[in-house]
CSV table of C-alpha atoms and ligand atoms in Angstrom, one decimal:
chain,number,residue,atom,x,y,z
U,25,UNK,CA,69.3,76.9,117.4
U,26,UNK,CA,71.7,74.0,116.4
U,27,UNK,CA,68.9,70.9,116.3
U,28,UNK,CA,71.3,68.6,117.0
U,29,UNK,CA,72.4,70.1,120.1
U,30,UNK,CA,76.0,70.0,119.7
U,31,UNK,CA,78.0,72.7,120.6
U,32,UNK,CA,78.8,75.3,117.6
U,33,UNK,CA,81.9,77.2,116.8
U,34,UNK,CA,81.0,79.7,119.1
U,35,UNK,CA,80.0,77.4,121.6
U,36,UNK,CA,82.6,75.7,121.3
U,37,UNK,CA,85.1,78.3,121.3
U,38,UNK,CA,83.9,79.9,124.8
U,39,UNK,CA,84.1,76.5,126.2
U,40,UNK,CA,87.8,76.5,125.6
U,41,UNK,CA,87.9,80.2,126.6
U,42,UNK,CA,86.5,79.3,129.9
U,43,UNK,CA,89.5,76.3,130.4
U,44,UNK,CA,91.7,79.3,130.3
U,45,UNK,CA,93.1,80.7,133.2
U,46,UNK,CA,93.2,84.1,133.5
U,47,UNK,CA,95.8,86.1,135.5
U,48,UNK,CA,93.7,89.7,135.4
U,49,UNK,CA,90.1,90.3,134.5
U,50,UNK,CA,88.0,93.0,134.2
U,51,UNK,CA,84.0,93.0,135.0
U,52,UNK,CA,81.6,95.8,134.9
U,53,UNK,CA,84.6,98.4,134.1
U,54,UNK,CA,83.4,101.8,134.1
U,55,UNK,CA,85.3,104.6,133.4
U,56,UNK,CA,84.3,108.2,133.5
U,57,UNK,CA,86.3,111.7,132.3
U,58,UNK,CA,84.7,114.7,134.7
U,59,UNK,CA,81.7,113.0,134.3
U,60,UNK,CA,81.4,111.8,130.9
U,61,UNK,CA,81.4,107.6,130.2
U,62,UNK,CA,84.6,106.5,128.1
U,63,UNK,CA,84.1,102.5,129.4
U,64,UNK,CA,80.8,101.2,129.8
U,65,UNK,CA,81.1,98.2,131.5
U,66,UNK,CA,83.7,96.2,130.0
U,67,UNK,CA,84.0,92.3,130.6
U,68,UNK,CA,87.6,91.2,129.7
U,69,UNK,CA,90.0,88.3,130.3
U,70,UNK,CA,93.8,88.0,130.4
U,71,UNK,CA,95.0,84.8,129.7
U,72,UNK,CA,97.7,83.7,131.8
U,73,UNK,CA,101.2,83.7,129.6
U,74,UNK,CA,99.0,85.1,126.4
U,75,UNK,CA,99.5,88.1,124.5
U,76,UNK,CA,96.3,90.0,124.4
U,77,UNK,CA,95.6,92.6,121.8
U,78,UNK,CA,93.5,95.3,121.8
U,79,UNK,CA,92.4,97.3,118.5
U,80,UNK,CA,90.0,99.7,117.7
U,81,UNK,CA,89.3,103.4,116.2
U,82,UNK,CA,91.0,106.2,118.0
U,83,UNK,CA,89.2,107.1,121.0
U,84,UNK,CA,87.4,104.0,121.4
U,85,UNK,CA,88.9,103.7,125.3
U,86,UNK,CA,92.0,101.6,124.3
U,87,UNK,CA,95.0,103.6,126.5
U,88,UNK,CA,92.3,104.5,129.4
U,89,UNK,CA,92.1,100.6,129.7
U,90,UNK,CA,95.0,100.0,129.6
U,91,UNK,CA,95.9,102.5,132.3
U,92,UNK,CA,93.2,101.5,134.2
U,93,UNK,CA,94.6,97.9,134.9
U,94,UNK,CA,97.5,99.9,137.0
U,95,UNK,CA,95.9,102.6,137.9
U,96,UNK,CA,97.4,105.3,136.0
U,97,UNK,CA,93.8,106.2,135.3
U,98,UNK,CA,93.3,107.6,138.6
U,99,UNK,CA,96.2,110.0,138.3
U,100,UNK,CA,94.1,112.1,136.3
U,101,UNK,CA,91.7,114.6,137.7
U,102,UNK,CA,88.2,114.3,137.5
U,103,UNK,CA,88.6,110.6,136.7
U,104,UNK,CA,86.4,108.2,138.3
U,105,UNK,CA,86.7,104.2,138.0
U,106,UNK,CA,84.0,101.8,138.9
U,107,UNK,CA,83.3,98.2,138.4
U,108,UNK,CA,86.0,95.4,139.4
U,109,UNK,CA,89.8,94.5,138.0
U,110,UNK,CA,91.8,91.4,139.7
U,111,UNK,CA,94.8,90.0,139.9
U,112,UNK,CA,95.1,86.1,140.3
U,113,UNK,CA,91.7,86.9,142.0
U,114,UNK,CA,92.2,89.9,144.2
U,115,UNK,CA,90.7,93.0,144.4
U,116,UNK,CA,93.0,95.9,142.2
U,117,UNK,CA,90.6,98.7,142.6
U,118,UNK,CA,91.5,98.3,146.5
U,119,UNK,CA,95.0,97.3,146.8
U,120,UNK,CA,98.2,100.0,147.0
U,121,UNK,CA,98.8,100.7,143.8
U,122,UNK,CA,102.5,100.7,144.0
U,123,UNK,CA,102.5,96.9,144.9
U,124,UNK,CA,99.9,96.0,141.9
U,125,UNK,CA,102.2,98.1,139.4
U,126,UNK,CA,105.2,96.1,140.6
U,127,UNK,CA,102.8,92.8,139.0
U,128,UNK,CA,101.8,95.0,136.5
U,129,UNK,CA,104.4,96.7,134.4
U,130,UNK,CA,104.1,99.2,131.3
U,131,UNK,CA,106.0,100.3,128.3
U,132,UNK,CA,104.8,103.3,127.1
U,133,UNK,CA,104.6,104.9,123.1
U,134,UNK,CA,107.7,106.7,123.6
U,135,UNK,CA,110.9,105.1,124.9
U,136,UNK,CA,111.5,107.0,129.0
U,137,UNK,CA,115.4,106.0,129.6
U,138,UNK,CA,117.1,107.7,132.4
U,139,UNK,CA,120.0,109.6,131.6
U,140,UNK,CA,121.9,106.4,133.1
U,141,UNK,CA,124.2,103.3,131.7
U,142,UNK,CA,121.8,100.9,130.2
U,143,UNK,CA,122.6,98.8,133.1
U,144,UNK,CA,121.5,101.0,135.5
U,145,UNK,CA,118.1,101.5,133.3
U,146,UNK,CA,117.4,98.1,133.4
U,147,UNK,CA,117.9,97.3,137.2
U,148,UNK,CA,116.3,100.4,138.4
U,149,UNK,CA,113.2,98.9,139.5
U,150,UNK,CA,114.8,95.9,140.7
U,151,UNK,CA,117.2,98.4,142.7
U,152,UNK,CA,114.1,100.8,143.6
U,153,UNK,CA,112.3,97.6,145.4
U,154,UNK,CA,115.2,96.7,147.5
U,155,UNK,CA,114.1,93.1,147.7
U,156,UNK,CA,116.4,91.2,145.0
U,157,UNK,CA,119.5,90.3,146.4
U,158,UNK,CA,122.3,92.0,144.5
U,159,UNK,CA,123.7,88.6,143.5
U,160,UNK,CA,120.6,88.1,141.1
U,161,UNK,CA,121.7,90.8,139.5
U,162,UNK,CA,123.7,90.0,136.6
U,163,UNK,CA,120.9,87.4,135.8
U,164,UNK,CA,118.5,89.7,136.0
U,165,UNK,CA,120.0,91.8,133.6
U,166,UNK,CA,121.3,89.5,131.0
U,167,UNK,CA,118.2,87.6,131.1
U,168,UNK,CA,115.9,91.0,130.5
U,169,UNK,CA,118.2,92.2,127.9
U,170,UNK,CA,117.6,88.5,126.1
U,171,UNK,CA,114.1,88.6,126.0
U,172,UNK,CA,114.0,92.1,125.0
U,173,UNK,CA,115.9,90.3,121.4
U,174,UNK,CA,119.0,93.1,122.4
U,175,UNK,CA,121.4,91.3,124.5
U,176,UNK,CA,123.6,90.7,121.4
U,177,UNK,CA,123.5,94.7,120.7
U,178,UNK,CA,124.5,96.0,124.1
U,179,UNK,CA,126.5,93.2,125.8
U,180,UNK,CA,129.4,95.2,125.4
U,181,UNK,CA,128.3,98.1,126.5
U,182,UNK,CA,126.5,97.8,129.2
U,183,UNK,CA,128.2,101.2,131.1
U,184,UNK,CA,127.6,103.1,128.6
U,185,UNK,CA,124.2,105.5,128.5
U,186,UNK,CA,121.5,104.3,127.2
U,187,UNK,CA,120.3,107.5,125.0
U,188,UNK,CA,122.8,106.8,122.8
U,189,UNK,CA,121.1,103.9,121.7
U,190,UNK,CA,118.2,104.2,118.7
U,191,UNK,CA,114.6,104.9,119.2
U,192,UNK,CA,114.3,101.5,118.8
U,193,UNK,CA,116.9,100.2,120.7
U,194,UNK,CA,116.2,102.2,124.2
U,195,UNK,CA,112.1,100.4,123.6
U,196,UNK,CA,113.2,97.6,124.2
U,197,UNK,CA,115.8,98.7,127.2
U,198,UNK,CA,112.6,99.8,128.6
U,199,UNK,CA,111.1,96.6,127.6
U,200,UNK,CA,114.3,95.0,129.7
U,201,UNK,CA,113.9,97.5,132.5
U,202,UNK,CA,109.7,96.1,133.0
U,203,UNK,CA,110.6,92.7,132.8
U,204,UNK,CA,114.2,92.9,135.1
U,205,UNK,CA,110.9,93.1,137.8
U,206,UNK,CA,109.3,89.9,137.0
U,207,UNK,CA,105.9,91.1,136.6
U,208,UNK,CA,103.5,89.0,136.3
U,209,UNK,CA,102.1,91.3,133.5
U,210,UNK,CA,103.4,93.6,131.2
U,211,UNK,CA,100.8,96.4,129.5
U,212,UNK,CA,102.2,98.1,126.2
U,213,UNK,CA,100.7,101.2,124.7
U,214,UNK,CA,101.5,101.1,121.3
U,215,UNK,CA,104.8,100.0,121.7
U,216,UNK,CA,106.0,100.2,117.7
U,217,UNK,CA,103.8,103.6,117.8
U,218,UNK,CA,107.3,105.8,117.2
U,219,UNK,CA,109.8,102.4,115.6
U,220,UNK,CA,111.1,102.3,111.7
U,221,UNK,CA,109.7,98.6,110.0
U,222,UNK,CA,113.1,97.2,111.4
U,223,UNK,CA,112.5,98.0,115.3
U,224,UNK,CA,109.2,96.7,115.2
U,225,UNK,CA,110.2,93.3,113.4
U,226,UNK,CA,112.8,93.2,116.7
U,227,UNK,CA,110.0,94.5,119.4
U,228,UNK,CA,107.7,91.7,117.9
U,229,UNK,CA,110.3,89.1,118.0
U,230,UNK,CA,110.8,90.4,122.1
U,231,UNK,CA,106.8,90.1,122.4
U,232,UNK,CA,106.8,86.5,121.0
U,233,UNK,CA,110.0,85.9,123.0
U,234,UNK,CA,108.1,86.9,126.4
U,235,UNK,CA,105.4,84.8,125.4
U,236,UNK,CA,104.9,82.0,128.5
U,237,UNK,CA,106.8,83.7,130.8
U,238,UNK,CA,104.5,87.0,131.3
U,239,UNK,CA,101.2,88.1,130.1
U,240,UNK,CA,100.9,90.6,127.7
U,241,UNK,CA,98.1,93.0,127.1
U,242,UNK,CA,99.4,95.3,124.1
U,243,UNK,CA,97.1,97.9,122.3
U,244,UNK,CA,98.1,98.8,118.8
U,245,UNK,CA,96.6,100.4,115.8
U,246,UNK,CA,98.1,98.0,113.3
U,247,UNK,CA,95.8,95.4,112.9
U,248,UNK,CA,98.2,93.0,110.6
U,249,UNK,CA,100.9,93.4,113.9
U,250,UNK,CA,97.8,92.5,116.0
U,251,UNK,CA,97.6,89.6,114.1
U,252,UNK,CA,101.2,88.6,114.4
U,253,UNK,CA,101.7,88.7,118.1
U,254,UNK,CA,98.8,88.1,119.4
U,255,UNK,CA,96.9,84.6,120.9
U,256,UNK,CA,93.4,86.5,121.6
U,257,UNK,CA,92.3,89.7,120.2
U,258,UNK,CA,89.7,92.3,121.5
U,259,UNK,CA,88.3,94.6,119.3
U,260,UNK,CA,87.0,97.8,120.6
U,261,UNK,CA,84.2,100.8,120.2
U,262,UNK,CA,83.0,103.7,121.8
U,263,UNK,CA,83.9,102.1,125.0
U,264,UNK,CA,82.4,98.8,124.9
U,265,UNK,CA,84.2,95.3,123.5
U,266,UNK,CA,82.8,94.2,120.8
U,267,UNK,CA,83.9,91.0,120.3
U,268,UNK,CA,86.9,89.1,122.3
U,269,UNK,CA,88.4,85.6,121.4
U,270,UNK,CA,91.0,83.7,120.2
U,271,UNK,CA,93.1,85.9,117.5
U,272,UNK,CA,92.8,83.5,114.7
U,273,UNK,CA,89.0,82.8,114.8
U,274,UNK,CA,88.0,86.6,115.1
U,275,UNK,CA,90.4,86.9,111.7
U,276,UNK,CA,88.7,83.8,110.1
U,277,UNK,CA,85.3,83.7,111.5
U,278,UNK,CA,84.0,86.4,114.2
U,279,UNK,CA,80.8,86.7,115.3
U,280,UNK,CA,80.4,89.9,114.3
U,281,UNK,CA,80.4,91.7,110.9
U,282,UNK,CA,81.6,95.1,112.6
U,283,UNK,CA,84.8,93.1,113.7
U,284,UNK,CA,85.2,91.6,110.3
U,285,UNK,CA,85.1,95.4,108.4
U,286,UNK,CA,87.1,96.9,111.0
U,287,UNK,CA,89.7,94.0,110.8
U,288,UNK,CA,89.5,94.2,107.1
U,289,UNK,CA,90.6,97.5,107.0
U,290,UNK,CA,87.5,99.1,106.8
U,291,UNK,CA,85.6,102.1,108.6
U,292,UNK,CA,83.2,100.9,110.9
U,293,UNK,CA,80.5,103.0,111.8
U,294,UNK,CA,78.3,100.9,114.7
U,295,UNK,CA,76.4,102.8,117.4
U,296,UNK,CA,76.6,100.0,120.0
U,297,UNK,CA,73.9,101.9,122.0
U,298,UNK,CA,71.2,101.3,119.5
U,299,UNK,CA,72.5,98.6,116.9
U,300,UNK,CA,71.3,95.2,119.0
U,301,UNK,CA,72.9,93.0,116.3
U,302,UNK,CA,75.8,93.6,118.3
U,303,UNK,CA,76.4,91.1,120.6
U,304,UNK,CA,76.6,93.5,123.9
U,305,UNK,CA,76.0,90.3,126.4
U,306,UNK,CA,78.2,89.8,129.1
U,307,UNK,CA,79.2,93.2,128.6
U,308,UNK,CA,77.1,95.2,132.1
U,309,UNK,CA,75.9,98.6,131.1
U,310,UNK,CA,77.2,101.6,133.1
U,311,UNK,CA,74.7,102.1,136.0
L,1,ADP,N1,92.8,112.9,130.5
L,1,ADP,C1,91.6,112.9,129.8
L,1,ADP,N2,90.6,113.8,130.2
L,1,ADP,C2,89.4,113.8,129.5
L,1,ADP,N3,89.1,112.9,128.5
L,1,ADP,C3,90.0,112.0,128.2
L,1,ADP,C4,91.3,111.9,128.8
L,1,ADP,N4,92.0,110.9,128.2
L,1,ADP,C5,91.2,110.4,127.3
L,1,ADP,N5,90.0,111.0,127.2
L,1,ADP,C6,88.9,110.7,126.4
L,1,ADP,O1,88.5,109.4,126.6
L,1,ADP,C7,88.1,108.7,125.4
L,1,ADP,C8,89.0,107.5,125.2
L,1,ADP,O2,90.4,107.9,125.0
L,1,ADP,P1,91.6,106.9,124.9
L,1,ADP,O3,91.5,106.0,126.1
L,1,ADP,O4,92.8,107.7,124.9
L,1,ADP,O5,91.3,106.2,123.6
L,1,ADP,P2,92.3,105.4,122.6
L,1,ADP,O6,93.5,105.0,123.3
L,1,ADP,O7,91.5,104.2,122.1
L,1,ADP,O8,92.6,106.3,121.4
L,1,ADP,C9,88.3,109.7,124.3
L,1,ADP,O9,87.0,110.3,124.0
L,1,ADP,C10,89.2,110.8,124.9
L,1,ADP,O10,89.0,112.1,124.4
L,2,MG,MG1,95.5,105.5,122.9
């Protein structure tokens, strides 16, 4: 107990979390696979304009998440979804899912370019909708391709098709293609998962260049990239958070000493069923 009674880092640091508006939230998520828990009740905030990262050991629930918050999740049989996700406060589980993924947009591991000019690619969605007016077009495109850092690569060819590009080239043409939408989200799967050192230096320079405009929930196994493009970090285990806050201080000084070894670099090995020195509040136990 601090005697003097003034707030304490911690303290301190949720009071600020809670000035921050968040665009999406989860509460309560529960996900199950034919029956078997993979999310137990997650509690989590998106800040609005912020780049969330998620990290955590392979299997920990990261990509079923992720999936859940556009609901991929429920394109797979025998998966069940419980507990609550909104958008600038409404109800996601409940809404048509075609509308919610137009607000929430995803870029996958694996760049997915049509056989098409990149132009095409990038205002297929914005075509698909039928709702821009075609003289946004061009604005729409060049201002995609901008914050996607590849405007300067492809200007001049903008006809041509896009799988001639590199690996890391057509990631961020699908980068492009998610923002050409205006989403008010945009969910990345480990973006850099399949990119050479140079392509992620240019898919990070796109994440920080998005950075205000959309929010950004990105999961990624490299923890040092984590720490590069991210304003608030969430680390995860065997389908719980562990710990969620602003990037820096988890780095510096989290609250737990699982989140410190696994940021570290090292293996953690937590049962968060049984270990109560985990700090499990806020987070509401699968019913
Ligand atoms: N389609 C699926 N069917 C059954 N189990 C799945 C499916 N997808 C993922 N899982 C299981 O759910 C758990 C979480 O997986 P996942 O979300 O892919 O974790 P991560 O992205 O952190 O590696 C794992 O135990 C995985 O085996
Ligand atoms: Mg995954």
């Amino acid at each position: 107990m601090n005697p003097t009674m003034t707030p304490g880092p911690v303290a301190a640091a949720n009071h600020k979390e809670s000035l921050v508006n968040n665009v999406m939230e989860t509460r309560g998520l529960r996900v199950a696979y034919s029956g078997r828990d993979v999310l137990h009740g997650v509690d989590l905030p998106f800040g609005t304009g912020l780049v969330t990262a998620m990290v955590g050991p392979s299997g920990c629930g990261k990509t079923t998440l992720l999936r859940t918050l556009n609901r991929l999740s429920e394109l797979t049989p025998g998966c069940k979804v419980g507990g609550q996700v909104t958008i600038d406060g409404e109800d996601c589980l409940h809404m048509d899912p075609v509308l919610l993924r137009r607000r929430v947009g995803m870029v996958f591991q694996r760049p997915n370019l049509f056989p098409m000019s990149i132009r095409e690619n990038v205002l297929y969605g914005v075509k698909a909708q039928g709702t821009t007016p075609k003289e946004r077009y061009e604005e729409l495109l060049e201002g995609s391709l901008r914050k996607a850092v590849i405007w300067e690569e492809v200007k001049d060819r903008l006809d041509e098709c896009a799988l001639a590009l590199s690996g890391g080239q057509q990631q961020r043409i699908c980068i492009a293609r998610t923002l050409a939408v205006e989403p008010e989200v945009i969910l990345m799967d480990e973006p850099a998962g399949s990119l050479d050192p140079r392509s992620t230096g240019k898919l990070e320079e796109s994440i920080l260049a998005m950075r205000g405009d959309v929010t950004v929930v990105i999961v990624t196994h490299d923890v040092p990239q984590a720490r590069r493009v991210s304003d608030r970090l969430a680390f995860m285990y065997h389908g719980h958070i562990v710990e969620v806050g602003d990037t820096r201080q988890l780095f510096e000084n989290p609250a737990q000493d699982a989140t410190r070894e696994y940021l570290a670099g090292g293996l953690v090995t937590i049962n968060t069923e049984t270990d109560d020195s985990i700090d499990l509040s806020g987070v509401a136990v699968a019913e």
